C-alpha positions as MATLAB code, in Angstrom:
seq = 'MFVRQFHETVSKKIRDSEINKIPFMIIVGDQEVENFSYPVRGHGGVNFGKKSEDELASFFNDQINNSMAERDDTTSFFPHLFFGKNTDGIL';
ca = [
     181.973  -22.621  -27.778;
     179.045  -25.274  -26.033;
     180.246  -28.565  -24.899;
     176.983  -30.833  -24.071;
     178.367  -33.624  -22.115;
     174.991  -34.949  -20.666;
     174.227  -38.573  -20.439;
     172.403  -38.456  -23.393;
     172.699  -40.243  -26.465;
     175.036  -38.295  -29.004;
     171.956  -39.200  -31.532;
     169.367  -37.466  -29.304;
     172.580  -34.229  -28.643;
     172.695  -34.724  -32.450;
     168.938  -34.225  -32.981;
     168.809  -30.874  -30.277;
     171.435  -29.664  -32.029;
     169.453  -29.531  -35.397;
     166.144  -28.255  -33.112;
     167.798  -25.400  -31.763;
     169.503  -24.753  -35.639;
     173.188  -24.896  -33.916;
     175.128  -23.623  -37.171;
     178.318  -26.201  -36.117;
     179.096  -30.149  -34.633;
     181.572  -31.555  -33.157;
     181.571  -34.644  -32.401;
     184.344  -35.672  -30.184;
     184.765  -39.914  -28.840;
     187.349  -41.917  -27.998;
     188.745  -42.419  -31.969;
     188.993  -38.909  -32.358;
     190.784  -37.695  -29.416;
     193.302  -40.812  -30.398;
     193.580  -39.390  -34.007;
     193.477  -36.593  -33.518;
     191.397  -36.032  -36.111;
     187.681  -34.448  -35.480;
     184.299  -34.452  -37.753;
     182.729  -31.073  -38.814;
     179.131  -31.490  -39.241;
     176.786  -27.943  -40.310;
     173.758  -27.551  -39.705;
     171.211  -29.696  -42.271;
     173.587  -32.609  -42.276;
     175.715  -30.641  -44.182;
     178.910  -33.380  -44.001;
     182.140  -30.726  -43.837;
     184.937  -33.449  -43.198;
     187.200  -35.129  -40.738;
     189.611  -32.194  -39.753;
     193.489  -31.989  -37.619;
     193.305  -29.099  -35.070;
     194.607  -27.455  -37.235;
     192.550  -28.013  -39.938;
     189.380  -26.436  -36.984;
     190.580  -23.392  -35.651;
     191.092  -22.634  -40.154;
     187.678  -23.604  -41.145;
     186.200  -21.602  -38.103;
     188.089  -18.829  -38.574;
     186.866  -18.709  -42.682;
     183.221  -19.140  -40.663;
     183.394  -16.266  -38.550;
     185.010  -13.881  -40.898;
     183.028  -14.967  -43.560;
     179.458  -14.077  -41.822;
     180.669  -11.230  -40.090;
     181.298  -10.104  -43.793;
     177.685  -11.170  -44.219;
     176.689   -9.326  -41.708;
     177.909   -7.243  -38.806;
     176.399  -10.150  -35.569;
     178.510  -12.409  -33.938;
     176.713  -13.911  -31.100;
     174.835  -16.616  -32.476;
     177.472  -18.177  -34.662;
     179.743  -20.287  -32.601;
     180.864  -24.285  -33.625;
     179.319  -26.404  -30.300;
     181.156  -29.506  -28.733;
     179.473  -32.310  -28.268;
     182.122  -35.733  -26.636;
     181.126  -39.696  -26.597;
     181.712  -42.140  -23.947;
     184.990  -42.635  -22.197;
     186.264  -39.066  -23.336;
     188.857  -36.914  -21.086;
     186.834  -33.706  -22.545;
     190.109  -32.500  -24.301;
     190.030  -31.470  -27.325;
];
């Protein structure tokens, strides 16, 4: 897991993730923290919808298990979290 809290725009962080072929992104801002609902975006602009914390854990466990069934390497298969403005960084 990688968290980016740099002083960059969210769109730049998303663009950088796409260029670097990051498999998943979760963009967390004040509204997501308040609602405990986090949007999951996959590489290539695939939208997996908003998920609760329990749904996130289940979703990523399923993704990792499916990936492991296809190959024996999970080193490049981890979600990346991007925090928006005015968040305390807690997920």
